[in-house]
Each structure stands twice: as structure tokens, then as C-alpha cells.
Amino acid sequence: MKKVVIFTGAGISAESGISTFRASDGLWNNYKVIDVATPEAWKKNPALVQDFYNQRRRDVLNAQPNLAHTRLHDLESQYDVTIITQNIDDLHERGGSTNVVHLHGEITKSQSTANKNLVYDIKGDTLKIGELCEVGSQLRPHVVWFTEDVPNMPLAIKLVEEAEIFIVCGTSLNVYPAAGLIYYLKEDCIKYIVDLDTSTINETEFIKVEKKATEGIDEVVSALLTELVKS
Ligand code: NAD
């Protein structure tokens, strides 16, 4: 089976009712990212950071996967599919996708502030100050904050290097190092971008599908499934 890698961002979940980030002028749900998504913010005001992610977690738990998520699952019938997502929501998994690599963590999980390898499922929607890991340290959201290392980057680079078909969807390609993944693609890889604004990519070899994610992904997936039937 041909290897398909899909690289997604907040735009693929927009039609599920989850706000994107850049769309609101650098504000994320009316907060400045520096106040809620950095290690400094956590040091300064952990309660505010917990409240912010508790609200985002409620948004995610109340949202449903959309057609873009579920169509990517359909591709698995005929391709070897991996999704690399910058999203912290679980809509790819709930849309049926099997292989999902989260670059920026998962909002449904917590991690120890003493050891980032101690990761737990969050029961319900709230993580509180005073909730501790097994070695007695405060639990924080299992997300990668700005300026922190991205532990899954080496794995993502390897997957992108091996891709035969690559689809970017719903990312402004502003957040590094994730945005740099496109530079690891093989020359002969077939490349698509599905976004309301495809000017985020200058590379001419990308096939541009300037549509909302549900329409654009449906179109690309249908083409790929038909293509395979033909060949
Ligand atoms: P971004 O908000 O910077 O960019 C969103 C992109 O999606 C833009 O290019 C926009 O044109 C496009 N878009 C918006 N609505 C769309 C639609 N309906 N169909 C197709 N395209 C659409 O997102 P980013 O590049 O992922 O960077 C934001 C960072 O913030 C991420 O790293 C992520 O960790 C975090 N974030 C995550 C979520 C989530 O988990 N759902 C939501 C907001 C922010």
C-alpha cells in the first residue's frame, strides 16, 4: 500500500466548532498565547492556565468529528495512512483514524510537572490545582507549550521523509518546528494543500485545493480512492 501522510492543524477542526488560533489575530479564544500556553504562564498563574485548558477540553468533549476527519479514515481501506496533527483535540481518533501522531500533545491527558513521561488519561473534563501524579507532583495539561521541546518531531520527520502522498490541511504553517516538516518531503512525493487560504505555501509543486476542510478533503480522498481503483 502507498504511504499517505496527512499533516493537520486547527483548520480541520474548525467546522466541528473548535476555534482556530491565528484566525483571531494571535489570540486563542480571547487569550494571548503568552498568558496561557507557555512555561512562564504556568509559573506565574497556574490556575489561569488550568482554567484555560479545562475550557478548551470542554469544547473538545462537546465537539464531534466532521466529514474531513471521517474521510481520512476512509483512506485507510486502500492506503497506509498516518496523520501528523498539531491539534490537541481527539477528533481524528474519534473520526476513526488509526495512526495519529500528536506533535503538540493531547488535551484529554495530563502529565506530571516532575517527569513529562508520566502521562495519564483525564477522567471527566477538569484538571485541578492540587491533583498530583504518582510521585506527588502537580499535574498539568499534556500539551507542548510554546518554547518547549516537541518530542514527536524525529518520528514526524521520518514519516514525512517516507511519504509517497502528502496532504496538508488547515494549518497556517506559522508554528515551528512543526511547520518545517514540509521541507523533508521527497521530490517525487505527490503533495496537496487543503485550506481556505492556500497562500501559506509558496512551493509550486503543491496541488492547491482552496476550500473548507470538509469539501476539500472529501474531494482529495475521493480522487485518491478512484485513482487507486483505476491503476
Ligand atoms: P492556525 O489557527 O494558525 O491556522 C488555521 C489554518 O486553518 C489557517 O491556514 C486557516 O486558513 C485554515 N482554516 C480555518 N478554517 C478552515 C476550514 N474550515 N477549512 C480549511 N481551512 C481552514 O492553526 P495551526 O497552524 O494549527 O496553529 C495553531 C496552534 O495552536 C497549533 O499548534 C495547535 O497546537 C494549537 N491549536 C489547536 C487547536 C485544536 O486542537 N483544534 C485549536 C486551536 C489552536
PDB file of C-alpha atoms and ligand atoms in Angstrom:
ATOM      1  CA  MET A   1       0.000   0.000   0.000  1.00  0.00           C
ATOM      2  CA  LYS A   2       1.196   3.520  -0.785  1.00  0.00           C
ATOM      3  CA  LYS A   3       2.200   5.641   2.188  1.00  0.00           C
ATOM      4  CA  VAL A   4      -0.040   8.690   2.719  1.00  0.00           C
ATOM      5  CA  VAL A   5       0.854  11.250   5.378  1.00  0.00           C
ATOM      6  CA  ILE A   6      -1.606  13.967   6.344  1.00  0.00           C
ATOM      7  CA  PHE A   7      -0.377  16.993   8.284  1.00  0.00           C
ATOM      8  CA  THR A   8      -3.227  18.816  10.011  1.00  0.00           C
ATOM      9  CA  GLY A   9      -3.797  21.960  12.060  1.00  0.00           C
ATOM     10  CA  ALA A  10      -6.609  23.793  13.800  1.00  0.00           C
ATOM     11  CA  GLY A  11      -8.470  24.466  10.495  1.00  0.00           C
ATOM     12  CA  ILE A  12      -9.531  20.826  10.116  1.00  0.00           C
ATOM     13  CA  SER A  13     -11.456  21.039  13.396  1.00  0.00           C
ATOM     14  CA  ALA A  14     -12.964  24.497  12.708  1.00  0.00           C
ATOM     15  CA  GLU A  15     -16.129  23.024  11.197  1.00  0.00           C
ATOM     16  CA  SER A  16     -16.560  20.950  14.361  1.00  0.00           C
ATOM     17  CA  GLY A  17     -16.905  24.261  16.219  1.00  0.00           C
ATOM     18  CA  ILE A  18     -13.401  24.447  17.705  1.00  0.00           C
ATOM     19  CA  SER A  19     -11.771  27.866  17.286  1.00  0.00           C
ATOM     20  CA  THR A  20      -8.545  28.179  15.330  1.00  0.00           C
ATOM     21  CA  PHE A  21      -5.678  30.184  16.697  1.00  0.00           C
ATOM     22  CA  ARG A  22      -4.306  32.688  14.154  1.00  0.00           C
ATOM     23  CA  ALA A  23      -7.807  33.342  12.852  1.00  0.00           C
ATOM     24  CA  SER A  24      -8.353  35.584  15.829  1.00  0.00           C
ATOM     25  CA  ASP A  25      -5.255  37.781  15.459  1.00  0.00           C
ATOM     26  CA  GLY A  26      -2.891  35.764  17.603  1.00  0.00           C
ATOM     27  CA  LEU A  27      -5.497  35.367  20.301  1.00  0.00           C
ATOM     28  CA  TRP A  28      -6.639  31.873  21.248  1.00  0.00           C
ATOM     29  CA  ASN A  29     -10.243  32.060  22.465  1.00  0.00           C
ATOM     30  CA  ASN A  30      -9.584  35.666  23.536  1.00  0.00           C
ATOM     31  CA  TYR A  31      -6.415  34.873  25.485  1.00  0.00           C
ATOM     32  CA  LYS A  32      -2.908  35.916  24.474  1.00  0.00           C
ATOM     33  CA  VAL A  33      -0.950  32.672  23.989  1.00  0.00           C
ATOM     34  CA  ILE A  34       1.858  34.064  26.116  1.00  0.00           C
ATOM     35  CA  ASP A  35      -0.563  34.218  29.093  1.00  0.00           C
ATOM     36  CA  VAL A  36      -1.819  30.628  28.809  1.00  0.00           C
ATOM     37  CA  ALA A  37       0.413  28.442  26.628  1.00  0.00           C
ATOM     38  CA  THR A  38       3.982  28.963  27.861  1.00  0.00           C
ATOM     39  CA  PRO A  39       6.014  27.601  30.803  1.00  0.00           C
ATOM     40  CA  GLU A  40       6.229  31.202  32.096  1.00  0.00           C
ATOM     41  CA  ALA A  41       2.426  31.475  32.176  1.00  0.00           C
ATOM     42  CA  TRP A  42       2.272  28.255  34.214  1.00  0.00           C
ATOM     43  CA  LYS A  43       4.842  29.594  36.695  1.00  0.00           C
ATOM     44  CA  LYS A  44       3.054  32.925  37.014  1.00  0.00           C
ATOM     45  CA  ASN A  45      -0.556  31.794  37.180  1.00  0.00           C
ATOM     46  CA  PRO A  46      -1.153  28.024  37.085  1.00  0.00           C
ATOM     47  CA  ALA A  47      -4.828  28.396  37.999  1.00  0.00           C
ATOM     48  CA  LEU A  48      -5.457  30.575  34.936  1.00  0.00           C
ATOM     49  CA  VAL A  49      -3.645  28.065  32.702  1.00  0.00           C
ATOM     50  CA  GLN A  50      -5.645  25.138  34.159  1.00  0.00           C
ATOM     51  CA  ASP A  51      -8.908  27.077  33.664  1.00  0.00           C
ATOM     52  CA  PHE A  52      -7.985  27.864  30.050  1.00  0.00           C
ATOM     53  CA  TYR A  53      -7.281  24.222  29.180  1.00  0.00           C
ATOM     54  CA  ASN A  54     -10.278  22.995  31.201  1.00  0.00           C
ATOM     55  CA  GLN A  55     -12.465  25.184  28.979  1.00  0.00           C
ATOM     56  CA  ARG A  56     -10.713  24.005  25.784  1.00  0.00           C
ATOM     57  CA  ARG A  57     -11.198  20.384  26.978  1.00  0.00           C
ATOM     58  CA  ARG A  58     -14.938  21.005  27.479  1.00  0.00           C
ATOM     59  CA  ASP A  59     -15.112  22.450  23.928  1.00  0.00           C
ATOM     60  CA  VAL A  60     -13.381  19.347  22.553  1.00  0.00           C
ATOM     61  CA  LEU A  61     -15.514  16.856  24.506  1.00  0.00           C
ATOM     62  CA  ASN A  62     -18.668  18.625  23.278  1.00  0.00           C
ATOM     63  CA  ALA A  63     -17.481  18.620  19.630  1.00  0.00           C
ATOM     64  CA  GLN A  64     -17.944  15.874  17.058  1.00  0.00           C
ATOM     65  CA  PRO A  65     -15.584  14.848  14.250  1.00  0.00           C
ATOM     66  CA  ASN A  66     -16.587  16.324  10.881  1.00  0.00           C
ATOM     67  CA  LEU A  67     -16.511  14.883   7.363  1.00  0.00           C
ATOM     68  CA  ALA A  68     -12.835  15.820   6.912  1.00  0.00           C
ATOM     69  CA  HIS A  69     -11.876  13.649   9.894  1.00  0.00           C
ATOM     70  CA  THR A  70     -14.034  10.700   8.822  1.00  0.00           C
ATOM     71  CA  ARG A  71     -12.983  10.796   5.145  1.00  0.00           C
ATOM     72  CA  LEU A  72      -9.343  10.494   6.220  1.00  0.00           C
ATOM     73  CA  HIS A  73     -10.337   7.274   7.965  1.00  0.00           C
ATOM     74  CA  ASP A  74     -11.875   6.036   4.676  1.00  0.00           C
ATOM     75  CA  LEU A  75      -8.443   6.317   3.009  1.00  0.00           C
ATOM     76  CA  GLU A  76      -7.181   3.523   5.272  1.00  0.00           C
ATOM     77  CA  SER A  77      -9.108   0.972   3.188  1.00  0.00           C
ATOM     78  CA  GLN A  78      -6.589   1.359   0.358  1.00  0.00           C
ATOM     79  CA  TYR A  79      -3.562   3.258   1.675  1.00  0.00           C
ATOM     80  CA  ASP A  80      -1.076   3.089   4.528  1.00  0.00           C
ATOM     81  CA  VAL A  81      -2.221   6.272   6.293  1.00  0.00           C
ATOM     82  CA  THR A  82      -0.586   8.268   9.087  1.00  0.00           C
ATOM     83  CA  ILE A  83      -1.864  11.568  10.422  1.00  0.00           C
ATOM     84  CA  ILE A  84       0.549  14.025  11.979  1.00  0.00           C
ATOM     85  CA  THR A  85      -1.502  16.634  13.786  1.00  0.00           C
ATOM     86  CA  GLN A  86      -0.681  19.859  15.583  1.00  0.00           C
ATOM     87  CA  ASN A  87      -4.113  19.652  17.179  1.00  0.00           C
ATOM     88  CA  ILE A  88      -4.555  18.785  20.800  1.00  0.00           C
ATOM     89  CA  ASP A  89      -8.120  17.581  20.235  1.00  0.00           C
ATOM     90  CA  ASP A  90      -9.003  13.899  19.714  1.00  0.00           C
ATOM     91  CA  LEU A  91     -11.261  14.332  16.675  1.00  0.00           C
ATOM     92  CA  HIS A  92      -9.020  12.325  14.322  1.00  0.00           C
ATOM     93  CA  GLU A  93      -9.193   9.359  16.698  1.00  0.00           C
ATOM     94  CA  ARG A  94     -12.949   9.747  17.162  1.00  0.00           C
ATOM     95  CA  GLY A  95     -13.290  10.058  13.366  1.00  0.00           C
ATOM     96  CA  GLY A  96     -11.831   6.554  13.130  1.00  0.00           C
ATOM     97  CA  SER A  97      -8.189   7.182  12.187  1.00  0.00           C
ATOM     98  CA  THR A  98      -5.818   4.514  13.479  1.00  0.00           C
ATOM     99  CA  ASN A  99      -2.356   6.088  13.254  1.00  0.00           C
ATOM    100  CA  VAL A 100      -2.313   9.572  14.753  1.00  0.00           C
ATOM    101  CA  VAL A 101       0.885  11.317  15.883  1.00  0.00           C
ATOM    102  CA  HIS A 102       0.210  14.339  18.091  1.00  0.00           C
ATOM    103  CA  LEU A 103       3.004  16.887  17.818  1.00  0.00           C
ATOM    104  CA  HIS A 104       1.631  19.270  20.427  1.00  0.00           C
ATOM    105  CA  GLY A 105       0.130  16.844  22.911  1.00  0.00           C
ATOM    106  CA  GLU A 106      -3.387  15.760  23.813  1.00  0.00           C
ATOM    107  CA  ILE A 107      -5.848  17.809  25.830  1.00  0.00           C
ATOM    108  CA  THR A 108      -7.608  14.708  27.175  1.00  0.00           C
ATOM    109  CA  LYS A 109      -4.433  13.736  29.061  1.00  0.00           C
ATOM    110  CA  SER A 110      -2.380  15.152  31.935  1.00  0.00           C
ATOM    111  CA  GLN A 111       1.332  14.948  32.657  1.00  0.00           C
ATOM    112  CA  SER A 112       3.475  15.223  35.748  1.00  0.00           C
ATOM    113  CA  THR A 113       5.339  18.502  36.297  1.00  0.00           C
ATOM    114  CA  ALA A 114       8.205  16.422  37.747  1.00  0.00           C
ATOM    115  CA  ASN A 115       8.524  13.946  34.854  1.00  0.00           C
ATOM    116  CA  LYS A 116       6.924  14.599  31.465  1.00  0.00           C
ATOM    117  CA  ASN A 117       6.929  10.865  30.705  1.00  0.00           C
ATOM    118  CA  LEU A 118       4.311  10.276  33.395  1.00  0.00           C
ATOM    119  CA  VAL A 119       1.126  10.772  31.365  1.00  0.00           C
ATOM    120  CA  TYR A 120      -2.457   9.955  32.430  1.00  0.00           C
ATOM    121  CA  ASP A 121      -5.956   9.984  30.946  1.00  0.00           C
ATOM    122  CA  ILE A 122      -8.046  12.756  32.498  1.00  0.00           C
ATOM    123  CA  LYS A 123     -11.316  11.447  33.884  1.00  0.00           C
ATOM    124  CA  GLY A 124     -14.048  13.975  33.082  1.00  0.00           C
ATOM    125  CA  ASP A 125     -13.267  17.453  31.807  1.00  0.00           C
ATOM    126  CA  THR A 126     -11.394  19.147  34.655  1.00  0.00           C
ATOM    127  CA  LEU A 127      -7.835  19.115  35.930  1.00  0.00           C
ATOM    128  CA  LYS A 128      -7.426  20.924  39.254  1.00  0.00           C
ATOM    129  CA  ILE A 129      -4.623  22.563  41.181  1.00  0.00           C
ATOM    130  CA  GLY A 130      -3.817  20.006  43.911  1.00  0.00           C
ATOM    131  CA  GLU A 131      -4.240  16.960  41.635  1.00  0.00           C
ATOM    132  CA  LEU A 132      -0.950  15.083  41.858  1.00  0.00           C
ATOM    133  CA  CYS A 133       0.917  12.445  39.857  1.00  0.00           C
ATOM    134  CA  GLU A 134       2.140   9.156  41.359  1.00  0.00           C
ATOM    135  CA  VAL A 135       5.369  10.782  42.617  1.00  0.00           C
ATOM    136  CA  GLY A 136       3.472  13.604  44.320  1.00  0.00           C
ATOM    137  CA  SER A 137       3.903  16.462  41.821  1.00  0.00           C
ATOM    138  CA  GLN A 138       1.218  18.708  40.392  1.00  0.00           C
ATOM    139  CA  LEU A 139      -0.420  17.507  37.160  1.00  0.00           C
ATOM    140  CA  ARG A 140      -0.505  19.878  34.166  1.00  0.00           C
ATOM    141  CA  PRO A 141      -2.164  19.531  30.756  1.00  0.00           C
ATOM    142  CA  HIS A 142      -0.334  17.109  28.420  1.00  0.00           C
ATOM    143  CA  VAL A 143       0.314  19.780  25.799  1.00  0.00           C
ATOM    144  CA  VAL A 144       3.500  21.201  24.325  1.00  0.00           C
ATOM    145  CA  TRP A 145       3.690  24.871  25.229  1.00  0.00           C
ATOM    146  CA  PHE A 146       5.428  27.482  23.096  1.00  0.00           C
ATOM    147  CA  THR A 147       9.243  27.279  23.593  1.00  0.00           C
ATOM    148  CA  GLU A 148       9.047  23.654  24.848  1.00  0.00           C
ATOM    149  CA  ASP A 149      10.619  20.694  23.002  1.00  0.00           C
ATOM    150  CA  VAL A 150       8.433  18.756  20.577  1.00  0.00           C
ATOM    151  CA  PRO A 151       9.253  15.120  21.483  1.00  0.00           C
ATOM    152  CA  ASN A 152       7.490  13.625  18.436  1.00  0.00           C
ATOM    153  CA  MET A 153       9.448  15.688  15.858  1.00  0.00           C
ATOM    154  CA  PRO A 154      12.019  12.957  14.997  1.00  0.00           C
ATOM    155  CA  LEU A 155       9.201  10.447  14.379  1.00  0.00           C
ATOM    156  CA  ALA A 156       7.268  13.010  12.293  1.00  0.00           C
ATOM    157  CA  ILE A 157      10.349  13.807  10.184  1.00  0.00           C
ATOM    158  CA  LYS A 158      10.869  10.104   9.438  1.00  0.00           C
ATOM    159  CA  LEU A 159       7.228   9.682   8.421  1.00  0.00           C
ATOM    160  CA  VAL A 160       7.341  12.742   6.150  1.00  0.00           C
ATOM    161  CA  GLU A 161      10.588  11.570   4.511  1.00  0.00           C
ATOM    162  CA  GLU A 162       8.894   8.250   3.621  1.00  0.00           C
ATOM    163  CA  ALA A 163       5.615   9.766   2.351  1.00  0.00           C
ATOM    164  CA  GLU A 164       4.557   8.993  -1.224  1.00  0.00           C
ATOM    165  CA  ILE A 165       1.452  11.182  -0.975  1.00  0.00           C
ATOM    166  CA  PHE A 166       1.269  14.145   1.422  1.00  0.00           C
ATOM    167  CA  ILE A 167      -1.734  16.291   2.311  1.00  0.00           C
ATOM    168  CA  VAL A 168      -1.509  19.484   4.391  1.00  0.00           C
ATOM    169  CA  CYS A 169      -4.826  20.655   5.821  1.00  0.00           C
ATOM    170  CA  GLY A 170      -5.904  23.578   7.994  1.00  0.00           C
ATOM    171  CA  THR A 171      -2.617  24.935   9.215  1.00  0.00           C
ATOM    172  CA  SER A 172      -1.195  28.445   8.830  1.00  0.00           C
ATOM    173  CA  LEU A 173       2.339  26.928   8.940  1.00  0.00           C
ATOM    174  CA  ASN A 174       3.328  29.582  11.439  1.00  0.00           C
ATOM    175  CA  VAL A 175       4.258  27.372  14.389  1.00  0.00           C
ATOM    176  CA  TYR A 176       7.802  25.919  14.307  1.00  0.00           C
ATOM    177  CA  PRO A 177       9.375  23.390  14.322  1.00  0.00           C
ATOM    178  CA  ALA A 178       6.173  21.664  13.066  1.00  0.00           C
ATOM    179  CA  ALA A 179       5.837  23.942  10.024  1.00  0.00           C
ATOM    180  CA  GLY A 180       9.320  22.924   8.850  1.00  0.00           C
ATOM    181  CA  LEU A 181       8.140  19.346   8.189  1.00  0.00           C
ATOM    182  CA  ILE A 182       7.252  20.167   4.560  1.00  0.00           C
ATOM    183  CA  TYR A 183      10.962  20.607   3.793  1.00  0.00           C
ATOM    184  CA  TYR A 184      11.603  16.886   4.440  1.00  0.00           C
ATOM    185  CA  LEU A 185       9.357  15.693   1.593  1.00  0.00           C
ATOM    186  CA  LYS A 186      10.795  13.659  -1.276  1.00  0.00           C
ATOM    187  CA  GLU A 187      10.795  15.452  -4.611  1.00  0.00           C
ATOM    188  CA  ASP A 188       8.601  12.843  -6.274  1.00  0.00           C
ATOM    189  CA  CYS A 189       6.022  12.818  -3.452  1.00  0.00           C
ATOM    190  CA  ILE A 190       2.546  13.935  -4.606  1.00  0.00           C
ATOM    191  CA  LYS A 191       1.621  16.971  -2.499  1.00  0.00           C
ATOM    192  CA  TYR A 192      -1.734  18.607  -1.754  1.00  0.00           C
ATOM    193  CA  ILE A 193      -2.752  21.559   0.394  1.00  0.00           C
ATOM    194  CA  VAL A 194      -6.378  21.922   1.501  1.00  0.00           C
ATOM    195  CA  ASP A 195      -7.053  25.230   3.240  1.00  0.00           C
ATOM    196  CA  LEU A 196      -9.332  28.263   2.998  1.00  0.00           C
ATOM    197  CA  ASP A 197      -6.101  30.173   2.304  1.00  0.00           C
ATOM    198  CA  THR A 198      -3.520  28.196   0.312  1.00  0.00           C
ATOM    199  CA  SER A 199      -1.142  31.170   0.002  1.00  0.00           C
ATOM    200  CA  THR A 200       0.533  29.872   3.189  1.00  0.00           C
ATOM    201  CA  ILE A 201       2.579  27.598   0.874  1.00  0.00           C
ATOM    202  CA  ASN A 202       4.741  29.055  -1.900  1.00  0.00           C
ATOM    203  CA  GLU A 203       6.011  25.725  -3.220  1.00  0.00           C
ATOM    204  CA  THR A 204       4.669  25.313  -6.740  1.00  0.00           C
ATOM    205  CA  GLU A 205       4.644  21.519  -6.644  1.00  0.00           C
ATOM    206  CA  PHE A 206       1.687  21.539  -4.195  1.00  0.00           C
ATOM    207  CA  ILE A 207      -1.748  20.898  -5.712  1.00  0.00           C
ATOM    208  CA  LYS A 208      -3.856  23.639  -4.121  1.00  0.00           C
ATOM    209  CA  VAL A 209      -7.415  22.946  -3.043  1.00  0.00           C
ATOM    210  CA  GLU A 210      -8.669  26.270  -1.688  1.00  0.00           C
ATOM    211  CA  LYS A 211     -11.807  25.059   0.052  1.00  0.00           C
ATOM    212  CA  LYS A 212     -13.063  24.394   3.539  1.00  0.00           C
ATOM    213  CA  ALA A 213     -11.665  21.182   5.007  1.00  0.00           C
ATOM    214  CA  THR A 214     -14.855  19.094   4.716  1.00  0.00           C
ATOM    215  CA  GLU A 215     -15.194  19.831   0.984  1.00  0.00           C
ATOM    216  CA  GLY A 216     -11.503  19.816   0.109  1.00  0.00           C
ATOM    217  CA  ILE A 217     -10.601  16.624   1.961  1.00  0.00           C
ATOM    218  CA  ASP A 218     -13.660  14.841   0.579  1.00  0.00           C
ATOM    219  CA  GLU A 219     -12.515  15.842  -2.918  1.00  0.00           C
ATOM    220  CA  VAL A 220      -8.902  14.723  -2.438  1.00  0.00           C
ATOM    221  CA  VAL A 221      -9.857  11.452  -0.719  1.00  0.00           C
ATOM    222  CA  SER A 222     -12.380  10.637  -3.472  1.00  0.00           C
ATOM    223  CA  ALA A 223      -9.717  11.329  -6.115  1.00  0.00           C
ATOM    224  CA  LEU A 224      -7.151   9.142  -4.339  1.00  0.00           C
ATOM    225  CA  LEU A 225      -9.576   6.250  -3.891  1.00  0.00           C
ATOM    226  CA  THR A 226     -10.688   6.465  -7.552  1.00  0.00           C
ATOM    227  CA  GLU A 227      -7.081   6.777  -8.730  1.00  0.00           C
ATOM    228  CA  LEU A 228      -6.198   3.540  -6.978  1.00  0.00           C
ATOM    229  CA  VAL A 229      -9.160   1.720  -8.453  1.00  0.00           C
ATOM    230  CA  LYS A 230      -8.060   2.870 -11.935  1.00  0.00           C
ATOM    231  CA  SER A 231      -4.394   1.870 -11.620  1.00  0.00           C
TER     232      SER A 231
HETATM  233  P1  NAD B   1      -3.851  28.240  12.835  1.00  0.00           P
HETATM  234  O1  NAD B   1      -5.056  28.679  13.621  1.00  0.00           O
HETATM  235  O2  NAD B   1      -2.612  29.018  12.938  1.00  0.00           O
HETATM  236  O3  NAD B   1      -4.266  28.204  11.285  1.00  0.00           O
HETATM  237  C1  NAD B   1      -5.522  27.722  10.890  1.00  0.00           C
HETATM  238  C2  NAD B   1      -5.481  27.457   9.391  1.00  0.00           C
HETATM  239  O4  NAD B   1      -6.686  26.807   9.052  1.00  0.00           O
HETATM  240  C3  NAD B   1      -5.373  28.699   8.527  1.00  0.00           C
HETATM  241  O5  NAD B   1      -4.483  28.480   7.458  1.00  0.00           O
HETATM  242  C4  NAD B   1      -6.826  28.888   8.013  1.00  0.00           C
HETATM  243  O6  NAD B   1      -6.855  29.464   6.696  1.00  0.00           O
HETATM  244  C5  NAD B   1      -7.303  27.452   7.968  1.00  0.00           C
HETATM  245  N1  NAD B   1      -8.747  27.266   8.144  1.00  0.00           N
HETATM  246  C6  NAD B   1      -9.582  27.859   9.014  1.00  0.00           C
HETATM  247  N2  NAD B   1     -10.812  27.336   8.907  1.00  0.00           N
HETATM  248  C7  NAD B   1     -10.743  26.375   7.944  1.00  0.00           C
HETATM  249  C8  NAD B   1     -11.683  25.471   7.376  1.00  0.00           C
HETATM  250  N3  NAD B   1     -12.961  25.418   7.782  1.00  0.00           N
HETATM  251  N4  NAD B   1     -11.276  24.643   6.399  1.00  0.00           N
HETATM  252  C9  NAD B   1      -9.975  24.658   5.962  1.00  0.00           C
HETATM  253  N5  NAD B   1      -9.034  25.500   6.453  1.00  0.00           N
HETATM  254  C10 NAD B   1      -9.425  26.335   7.447  1.00  0.00           C
HETATM  255  O7  NAD B   1      -3.632  26.728  13.209  1.00  0.00           O
HETATM  256  P2  NAD B   1      -2.292  25.886  13.344  1.00  0.00           P
HETATM  257  O8  NAD B   1      -1.438  26.131  12.147  1.00  0.00           O
HETATM  258  O9  NAD B   1      -2.743  24.524  13.680  1.00  0.00           O
HETATM  259  O10 NAD B   1      -1.530  26.515  14.603  1.00  0.00           O
HETATM  260  C11 NAD B   1      -2.206  26.722  15.848  1.00  0.00           C
HETATM  261  C12 NAD B   1      -1.560  26.054  17.062  1.00  0.00           C
HETATM  262  O11 NAD B   1      -2.480  26.201  18.159  1.00  0.00           O
HETATM  263  C13 NAD B   1      -1.388  24.564  16.859  1.00  0.00           C
HETATM  264  O12 NAD B   1      -0.054  24.257  17.014  1.00  0.00           O
HETATM  265  C14 NAD B   1      -2.244  23.860  17.931  1.00  0.00           C
HETATM  266  O13 NAD B   1      -1.442  23.213  18.888  1.00  0.00           O
HETATM  267  C15 NAD B   1      -2.970  24.951  18.653  1.00  0.00           C
HETATM  268  N6  NAD B   1      -4.446  24.872  18.458  1.00  0.00           N
HETATM  269  C16 NAD B   1      -5.071  23.627  18.433  1.00  0.00           C
HETATM  270  C17 NAD B   1      -6.448  23.558  18.231  1.00  0.00           C
HETATM  271  C18 NAD B   1      -7.104  22.180  18.190  1.00  0.00           C
HETATM  272  O14 NAD B   1      -6.583  21.245  18.788  1.00  0.00           O
HETATM  273  N7  NAD B   1      -8.235  22.003  17.478  1.00  0.00           N
HETATM  274  C19 NAD B   1      -7.193  24.703  18.064  1.00  0.00           C
HETATM  275  C20 NAD B   1      -6.534  25.945  18.118  1.00  0.00           C
HETATM  276  C21 NAD B   1      -5.165  26.001  18.307  1.00  0.00           C
END
